[in-house]
Tab-separated table of C-alpha atoms in Angstrom:
chain	number	residue	atom	x	y	z
A	117	UNK	CA	13.428	-12.276	12.258
A	118	UNK	CA	13.696	-10.443	8.970
A	119	UNK	CA	10.782	-9.722	6.754
A	120	UNK	CA	10.383	-12.147	3.691
A	121	UNK	CA	10.386	-10.685	0.409
A	122	UNK	CA	7.038	-11.454	-0.338
A	123	UNK	CA	4.541	-10.926	2.443
A	124	UNK	CA	0.701	-11.260	3.249
A	125	UNK	CA	-1.855	-8.542	3.214
A	126	UNK	CA	-4.922	-9.283	5.197
A	127	UNK	CA	-7.427	-7.038	3.513
A	128	UNK	CA	-8.702	-9.611	0.997
A	129	UNK	CA	-9.978	-12.542	3.261
A	130	UNK	CA	-13.172	-14.016	2.400
A	131	UNK	CA	-14.126	-15.840	5.619
A	132	UNK	CA	-12.433	-17.217	9.057
A	133	UNK	CA	-11.856	-20.956	7.521
A	134	UNK	CA	-10.346	-19.477	4.063
A	135	UNK	CA	-8.100	-16.907	5.759
A	136	UNK	CA	-6.746	-19.802	7.906
A	137	UNK	CA	-5.872	-21.824	4.903
A	138	UNK	CA	-4.278	-18.870	3.213
A	139	UNK	CA	-2.359	-17.974	6.302
A	140	UNK	CA	-0.935	-21.395	6.791
A	141	UNK	CA	-0.179	-22.017	3.096
A	142	UNK	CA	1.911	-18.619	2.802
A	143	UNK	CA	3.574	-19.235	5.985
A	144	UNK	CA	4.452	-22.646	4.869
A	145	UNK	CA	5.928	-20.935	1.665
A	146	UNK	CA	8.006	-18.816	3.870
A	147	UNK	CA	6.155	-15.443	3.873
A	148	UNK	CA	6.781	-14.549	7.299
A	149	UNK	CA	4.963	-11.056	7.693
A	150	UNK	CA	1.167	-10.258	7.758
A	151	UNK	CA	-0.455	-6.711	7.715
A	152	UNK	CA	-3.593	-6.144	8.962
A	153	UNK	CA	-5.931	-3.307	10.574
A	154	UNK	CA	-8.737	-2.836	12.776
A	155	UNK	CA	-11.291	-2.106	9.439
A	156	UNK	CA	-10.311	-4.788	7.290
A	157	UNK	CA	-13.192	-7.451	6.501
A	158	UNK	CA	-14.689	-6.046	9.526
A	159	UNK	CA	-18.451	-7.494	9.732
A	160	UNK	CA	-18.715	-7.471	13.170
A	161	UNK	CA	-16.313	-7.403	16.437
A	162	UNK	CA	-16.247	-11.124	15.937
A	163	UNK	CA	-15.891	-11.340	12.228
A	164	UNK	CA	-12.942	-9.437	10.973
A	165	UNK	CA	-9.409	-9.712	9.725
A	166	UNK	CA	-7.688	-9.294	13.003
A	167	UNK	CA	-9.771	-11.888	14.591
A	168	UNK	CA	-9.456	-14.490	11.467
A	169	UNK	CA	-5.621	-14.108	11.744
A	170	UNK	CA	-5.671	-14.602	15.497
A	171	UNK	CA	-7.838	-17.810	14.957
A	172	UNK	CA	-5.210	-18.860	12.117
A	173	UNK	CA	-2.291	-18.101	14.658
A	174	UNK	CA	-3.616	-20.055	17.618
A	175	UNK	CA	-1.463	-22.704	16.760
A	176	UNK	CA	2.116	-22.009	18.227
A	177	UNK	CA	3.971	-23.642	15.355
A	178	UNK	CA	2.466	-20.939	12.925
A	179	UNK	CA	2.582	-17.836	15.209
A	180	UNK	CA	6.416	-18.458	15.939
A	181	UNK	CA	7.156	-18.192	12.232
A	182	UNK	CA	5.527	-14.806	11.355
A	183	UNK	CA	5.564	-11.503	12.019
A	184	UNK	CA	2.262	-9.514	12.931
A	185	UNK	CA	1.427	-5.967	12.199
A	186	UNK	CA	-1.607	-3.946	12.597
A	187	UNK	CA	-2.305	-0.024	12.643
A	188	UNK	CA	-4.354	2.725	13.574
A	189	UNK	CA	-4.791	6.377	11.891
A	190	UNK	CA	-4.683	10.074	13.297
A	191	UNK	CA	-7.006	10.820	10.133
A	192	UNK	CA	-10.240	9.288	8.434
A	193	UNK	CA	-8.474	7.411	5.699
A	194	UNK	CA	-8.505	10.341	3.507
A	195	UNK	CA	-6.878	13.710	3.938
A	196	UNK	CA	-8.985	15.127	6.944
A	197	UNK	CA	-8.686	14.201	10.452
A	198	UNK	CA	-12.041	13.144	11.102
A	199	UNK	CA	-13.771	11.648	14.123
A	200	UNK	CA	-12.540	8.981	16.466
A	201	UNK	CA	-13.880	5.825	14.868
A	202	UNK	CA	-12.494	3.315	17.286
A	203	UNK	CA	-13.918	0.092	15.466
A	204	UNK	CA	-12.235	1.060	12.500
A	205	UNK	CA	-8.963	2.571	13.982
A	206	UNK	CA	-9.570	6.196	12.373
A	207	UNK	CA	-9.387	9.442	14.201
A	208	UNK	CA	-6.894	8.101	16.917
A	209	UNK	CA	-5.340	11.429	18.416
A	210	UNK	CA	-4.993	11.032	21.837
A	211	UNK	CA	-3.131	8.489	24.391
A	212	UNK	CA	-6.243	7.056	25.623
A	213	UNK	CA	-7.785	6.569	22.162
A	214	UNK	CA	-4.638	4.869	20.874
A	215	UNK	CA	-4.418	2.450	23.929
A	216	UNK	CA	-8.198	1.912	23.373
A	217	UNK	CA	-7.571	0.678	19.777
A	218	UNK	CA	-4.465	-1.025	20.380
A	219	UNK	CA	-5.959	-3.194	23.159
A	220	UNK	CA	-9.043	-3.860	20.586
A	221	UNK	CA	-6.562	-5.275	18.104
A	222	UNK	CA	-4.950	-7.470	20.708
A	223	UNK	CA	-8.300	-8.612	21.804
A	224	UNK	CA	-9.104	-9.472	18.316
A	225	UNK	CA	-6.019	-11.139	17.590
A	226	UNK	CA	-6.050	-12.927	20.605
A	227	UNK	CA	-2.426	-11.999	21.503
A	228	UNK	CA	-0.540	-10.290	24.205
A	229	UNK	CA	1.859	-8.403	21.747
A	230	UNK	CA	2.483	-7.925	17.816
A	231	UNK	CA	5.534	-7.244	16.198
A	232	UNK	CA	4.942	-4.212	14.113
A	233	UNK	CA	2.590	-1.142	14.675
A	234	UNK	CA	2.063	1.553	12.077
A	235	UNK	CA	0.732	4.667	11.714
A	236	UNK	CA	-1.794	4.261	9.150
A	237	UNK	CA	-3.233	6.308	6.240
A	238	UNK	CA	-1.142	9.338	6.977
A	239	UNK	CA	-1.328	11.563	3.579
A	240	UNK	CA	-0.786	15.110	4.630
A	241	UNK	CA	1.882	16.916	6.941
A	242	UNK	CA	-1.266	18.101	9.029
A	243	UNK	CA	-2.009	14.439	10.134
A	244	UNK	CA	1.809	13.884	10.771
A	245	UNK	CA	1.739	17.045	13.047
A	246	UNK	CA	-1.179	15.917	14.918
A	247	UNK	CA	0.477	12.692	15.728
A	248	UNK	CA	3.188	14.588	17.126
A	249	UNK	CA	1.454	16.599	19.660
A	250	UNK	CA	1.780	16.183	23.291
A	251	UNK	CA	-0.292	13.186	24.840
A	252	UNK	CA	-0.892	12.097	21.057
A	253	UNK	CA	-0.073	9.020	18.727
A	254	UNK	CA	3.616	8.999	19.102
A	255	UNK	CA	3.393	9.419	22.948
A	256	UNK	CA	1.173	6.707	23.128
A	257	UNK	CA	3.166	4.423	21.120
A	258	UNK	CA	6.521	5.057	22.686
A	259	UNK	CA	4.746	4.030	25.903
A	260	UNK	CA	3.457	0.904	24.693
A	261	UNK	CA	6.659	0.015	22.855
A	262	UNK	CA	8.268	0.674	26.409
A	263	UNK	CA	6.050	-1.780	27.781
A	264	UNK	CA	7.056	-4.476	25.226
A	265	UNK	CA	3.981	-4.361	23.326
A	266	UNK	CA	5.719	-4.350	20.052
A	267	UNK	CA	9.161	-3.973	18.791
A	268	UNK	CA	9.030	-1.873	15.324
A	269	UNK	CA	7.212	1.250	14.232
A	270	UNK	CA	6.189	2.008	10.642
A	271	UNK	CA	4.066	4.247	8.484
A	272	UNK	CA	1.396	3.762	5.516
A	273	UNK	CA	0.868	6.621	3.224
A	274	UNK	CA	-0.333	7.507	-0.196
A	275	UNK	CA	1.342	10.999	-0.002
A	276	UNK	CA	4.249	12.323	-2.594
A	277	UNK	CA	7.702	11.968	-2.409
A	278	UNK	CA	8.395	15.224	-0.417
A	279	UNK	CA	5.665	14.372	2.078
A	280	UNK	CA	6.666	10.946	2.368
A	281	UNK	CA	10.506	11.765	2.914
A	282	UNK	CA	9.647	14.434	5.375
A	283	UNK	CA	7.866	11.858	7.395
A	284	UNK	CA	10.861	9.472	7.271
A	285	UNK	CA	13.361	12.492	8.317
A	286	UNK	CA	11.575	12.460	11.620
A	287	UNK	CA	13.861	9.064	12.160
A	288	UNK	CA	11.044	7.230	13.812
A	289	UNK	CA	10.155	4.612	11.265
A	290	UNK	CA	11.729	1.432	10.322
A	291	UNK	CA	9.238	0.649	7.359
A	292	UNK	CA	7.132	2.789	5.018
A	293	UNK	CA	4.240	1.269	3.010
A	294	UNK	CA	3.480	2.845	-0.196
A	295	UNK	CA	1.660	1.976	-3.423
A	296	UNK	CA	4.177	0.632	-5.838
A	297	UNK	CA	3.728	-1.238	-9.229
A	298	UNK	CA	4.502	-1.602	-12.683
A	299	UNK	CA	1.871	1.126	-13.639
A	300	UNK	CA	2.461	3.447	-10.637
A	301	UNK	CA	6.463	4.048	-10.082
A	302	UNK	CA	5.684	7.735	-9.061
A	303	UNK	CA	7.238	7.099	-5.636
A	304	UNK	CA	10.504	5.475	-6.811
A	305	UNK	CA	12.380	8.664	-5.038
A	306	UNK	CA	11.170	7.351	-2.027
A	307	UNK	CA	12.187	3.817	-2.706
A	308	UNK	CA	15.966	5.376	-3.339
A	309	UNK	CA	15.744	7.512	-0.133
A	310	UNK	CA	14.958	4.331	1.992
A	311	UNK	CA	17.528	2.214	0.225
A	312	UNK	CA	20.238	5.004	1.542
A	313	UNK	CA	18.855	5.268	4.832
A	314	UNK	CA	18.253	1.453	5.513
A	315	UNK	CA	14.284	1.851	5.681
A	316	UNK	CA	12.050	-1.368	4.450
A	317	UNK	CA	9.695	-0.375	1.909
A	318	UNK	CA	6.641	-2.566	1.673
A	319	UNK	CA	5.012	-2.214	-1.453
A	320	UNK	CA	1.046	-2.238	-1.451
A	321	UNK	CA	-1.034	-2.398	-4.493
A	322	UNK	CA	1.433	-4.618	-6.373
A	323	UNK	CA	-1.021	-5.813	-8.755
A	324	UNK	CA	-2.944	-2.474	-8.710
A	325	UNK	CA	-5.546	-3.632	-6.300
A	326	UNK	CA	-5.729	-6.984	-8.451
A	327	UNK	CA	-6.635	-5.758	-11.968
A	328	UNK	CA	-3.196	-6.492	-13.278
A	329	UNK	CA	-3.767	-10.024	-12.396
A	330	UNK	CA	-6.135	-10.351	-15.004
A	331	UNK	CA	-3.480	-10.286	-17.626
A	332	UNK	CA	-1.206	-13.294	-17.148
A	333	UNK	CA	1.752	-11.495	-18.564
A	334	UNK	CA	1.230	-8.117	-16.606
A	335	UNK	CA	0.842	-10.179	-13.373
A	336	UNK	CA	4.336	-11.893	-14.105
A	337	UNK	CA	5.966	-8.602	-14.852
A	338	UNK	CA	4.396	-7.189	-11.552
A	339	UNK	CA	6.300	-9.484	-9.347
A	340	UNK	CA	9.304	-9.486	-11.516
A	341	UNK	CA	9.600	-5.722	-11.397
A	342	UNK	CA	9.171	-5.714	-7.688
A	343	UNK	CA	11.680	-8.554	-6.832
A	344	UNK	CA	14.116	-6.648	-8.574
A	345	UNK	CA	14.735	-4.250	-5.359
A	346	UNK	CA	16.717	-5.180	-2.532
A	347	UNK	CA	14.915	-3.107	0.039
A	348	UNK	CA	11.446	-3.621	-1.224
A	349	UNK	CA	9.039	-6.110	0.211
A	350	UNK	CA	5.879	-7.279	-1.877
A	351	UNK	CA	2.534	-7.058	-0.073
A	352	UNK	CA	-0.145	-8.739	-2.084
A	353	UNK	CA	-3.885	-8.948	-1.029
A	354	UNK	CA	-4.266	-13.103	-1.135
A	355	UNK	CA	-7.832	-14.390	-1.116
A	356	UNK	CA	-7.323	-18.149	-1.808
A	357	UNK	CA	-4.526	-20.652	-1.713
A	358	UNK	CA	-3.844	-20.518	-5.654
A	359	UNK	CA	-2.646	-16.791	-5.211
A	360	UNK	CA	-0.546	-18.051	-2.478
A	361	UNK	CA	1.065	-20.564	-4.562
A	362	UNK	CA	1.252	-18.307	-7.607
A	363	UNK	CA	3.245	-15.637	-5.528
A	364	UNK	CA	5.493	-18.333	-4.144
A	365	UNK	CA	6.200	-19.494	-7.701
A	366	UNK	CA	7.031	-15.890	-8.662
A	367	UNK	CA	9.426	-15.702	-5.593
A	368	UNK	CA	11.176	-18.692	-6.760
A	369	UNK	CA	11.376	-17.985	-10.352
A	370	UNK	CA	12.844	-14.222	-9.762
A	371	UNK	CA	14.668	-14.941	-6.303
A	372	UNK	CA	17.685	-13.971	-8.703
A	373	UNK	CA	16.899	-10.815	-10.924
A	374	UNK	CA	16.801	-11.966	-14.654
A	375	UNK	CA	16.668	-8.382	-15.902
A	376	UNK	CA	16.738	-4.929	-14.613
A	377	UNK	CA	13.947	-3.228	-13.389
A	378	UNK	CA	14.292	-0.801	-16.235
A	379	UNK	CA	14.072	-3.814	-18.797
A	380	UNK	CA	10.860	-4.884	-17.048
A	381	UNK	CA	9.478	-1.654	-17.307
A	382	UNK	CA	10.277	-1.235	-21.061
A	383	UNK	CA	8.275	-4.350	-22.013
A	384	UNK	CA	5.296	-3.249	-19.669
A	385	UNK	CA	5.458	0.148	-22.172
A	386	UNK	CA	5.999	-2.125	-25.247
A	387	UNK	CA	2.544	-3.889	-24.466
A	388	UNK	CA	0.731	-1.064	-24.492
A	389	UNK	CA	2.452	0.203	-27.420
A	390	UNK	CA	0.601	3.222	-28.635
A	391	UNK	CA	1.629	5.492	-31.596
A	392	UNK	CA	1.267	8.663	-29.425
A	393	UNK	CA	3.081	9.653	-26.499
A	394	UNK	CA	1.631	8.923	-23.225
A	395	UNK	CA	1.974	9.424	-19.400
A	396	UNK	CA	4.878	6.969	-17.969
A	397	UNK	CA	3.916	7.645	-14.334
A	398	UNK	CA	7.469	8.960	-13.551
A	399	UNK	CA	5.973	11.282	-11.033
A	400	UNK	CA	7.961	14.573	-12.084
A	401	UNK	CA	4.649	16.739	-12.263
A	402	UNK	CA	4.034	16.026	-8.421
A	403	UNK	CA	2.763	17.501	-6.147
A	404	UNK	CA	-0.608	18.565	-7.339
A	405	UNK	CA	-2.695	21.315	-5.752
A	406	UNK	CA	-5.714	18.835	-5.712
A	407	UNK	CA	-3.594	16.154	-4.402
A	408	UNK	CA	-4.339	14.109	-7.600
A	409	UNK	CA	-1.604	11.376	-8.455
A	410	UNK	CA	-1.799	12.058	-12.138
A	411	UNK	CA	0.766	9.486	-12.959
A	412	UNK	CA	-0.951	6.674	-11.199
A	413	UNK	CA	-4.603	7.780	-12.606
A	414	UNK	CA	-3.355	8.119	-16.022
A	415	UNK	CA	-1.914	4.350	-15.905
A	416	UNK	CA	-5.558	3.165	-15.634
A	417	UNK	CA	-6.651	5.377	-18.609
A	418	UNK	CA	-3.403	3.929	-21.025
A	419	UNK	CA	-4.447	0.118	-19.897
A	420	UNK	CA	-8.028	0.907	-20.606
A	421	UNK	CA	-7.655	2.551	-23.956
A	422	UNK	CA	-4.363	1.205	-25.297
A	423	UNK	CA	-4.667	-2.354	-23.889
A	424	UNK	CA	-8.558	-2.707	-24.073
A	425	UNK	CA	-8.449	-3.765	-20.521
A	426	UNK	CA	-12.139	-3.205	-18.930
A	427	UNK	CA	-10.741	-4.346	-15.560
A	428	UNK	CA	-8.708	-1.181	-15.484
A	429	UNK	CA	-11.574	1.202	-15.654
A	430	UNK	CA	-13.500	-0.909	-13.265
A	431	UNK	CA	-10.563	-0.812	-10.686
A	432	UNK	CA	-10.330	2.874	-11.186
A	433	UNK	CA	-13.952	3.539	-10.468
A	434	UNK	CA	-13.900	1.053	-7.504
A	435	UNK	CA	-10.683	3.009	-6.216
A	436	UNK	CA	-12.266	6.374	-5.956
A	437	UNK	CA	-12.199	6.538	-2.382
A	438	UNK	CA	-8.179	7.118	-2.858
A	439	UNK	CA	-7.810	10.829	-2.968
A	440	UNK	CA	-5.114	10.424	-5.532
A	441	UNK	CA	-7.163	8.836	-8.090
A	442	UNK	CA	-9.843	11.343	-7.830
A	443	UNK	CA	-9.154	12.643	-11.720
A	444	UNK	CA	-12.475	14.449	-11.534
A	445	UNK	CA	-10.995	17.238	-9.147
A	446	UNK	CA	-8.733	18.336	-11.745
A	447	UNK	CA	-9.218	22.113	-12.248
A	448	UNK	CA	-7.131	22.373	-15.237
A	449	UNK	CA	-4.584	24.923	-13.728
A	450	UNK	CA	-1.655	23.414	-15.923
A	451	UNK	CA	0.820	22.977	-13.327
A	452	UNK	CA	1.720	19.480	-14.099
A	453	UNK	CA	1.948	20.169	-17.746
A	454	UNK	CA	4.790	22.674	-16.931
A	455	UNK	CA	6.665	20.032	-15.213
A	456	UNK	CA	6.050	17.218	-17.579
A	457	UNK	CA	9.825	15.954	-18.905
A	458	UNK	CA	8.071	14.681	-21.850
A	459	UNK	CA	6.063	17.798	-22.714
A	460	UNK	CA	2.837	16.159	-23.138
A	461	UNK	CA	-0.370	17.905	-23.658
A	462	UNK	CA	-1.762	17.059	-20.355
A	463	UNK	CA	-4.498	19.278	-20.096
A	464	UNK	CA	-6.062	17.228	-23.290
A	465	UNK	CA	-4.756	14.157	-22.172
A	466	UNK	CA	-6.628	14.792	-18.684
A	467	UNK	CA	-9.736	15.730	-20.513
A	468	UNK	CA	-9.698	12.489	-22.631
A	469	UNK	CA	-9.013	10.407	-19.470
A	470	UNK	CA	-11.984	11.916	-17.563
A	471	UNK	CA	-14.432	11.364	-20.319
A	472	UNK	CA	-13.233	7.692	-20.824
A	473	UNK	CA	-12.845	6.795	-17.163
A	474	UNK	CA	-15.876	8.069	-15.593
A	475	UNK	CA	-18.175	7.687	-18.760
A	476	UNK	CA	-21.161	5.204	-17.516
């Protein structure tokens, strides 16, 4: 079964019953892949995204039409390795730990196998090296796959292009899940690498954590942009059936691209339309010594400052768990400014963004 263009994220479900409604509606609309993890919606061992998905897919007519993907992480979800946390799926660094977490997922899902398993939240080379150690993550995954417990392996990351491509050059992954949307195009080099090498790209945060959906035009542009890439699959987190229906409408409308992706981004820029030069999230300033994704961070600043979107600031503040958006960690070393193709005064821009985005 090939992955559909639009797929399902299992991170934003509200309850077991509403999750079932969303999943069934999505499958009936042809969305045939669902992404979950041990920590999504984790209220208890019985109430969590994996168990809710299991309930929704207990009916064979739905299970046979969808690819199920879950995952676990060598690290702590950020840049560190951290301690073993089986309930959340973090710190999994031995074969025994991985088998424990994997079996936990199967139990919650009420399944004897899944279709995809992912090396989750792998943001640094240190984490990837840890996964490669004898008796570690990859060794256990290879064993489980040989036992028929899943068919495909992917990786999920917020790293910079060089680091992601280093991961992919290992030849171990059929998919890579990365943040990608109309205000965060900093990983386009990864998309191009994957297109050349037959690796499927799963675009997480297609609506930038949902806040692009607050502006009807930006929401549609977000789908139009991603629909324009042959090797990209769009992963929105759907909380209700209305969101499923909207995604289905976008898939139908843009099944055949009406414009180039460059034209879509040009419209996005025209909506912001400031008189001063601004960051376009091209990504050429990366990597940052402090692991800041400057283009992504300044995209929130642009929408808040130039379009007056209060939701952009709110989303930025709520996503401070993501290391790449920790703009407060900037030490003003100036390296990004030396790389900026538009020669922006980035030290001044960063200061202004910090003042606006972190102001109470």
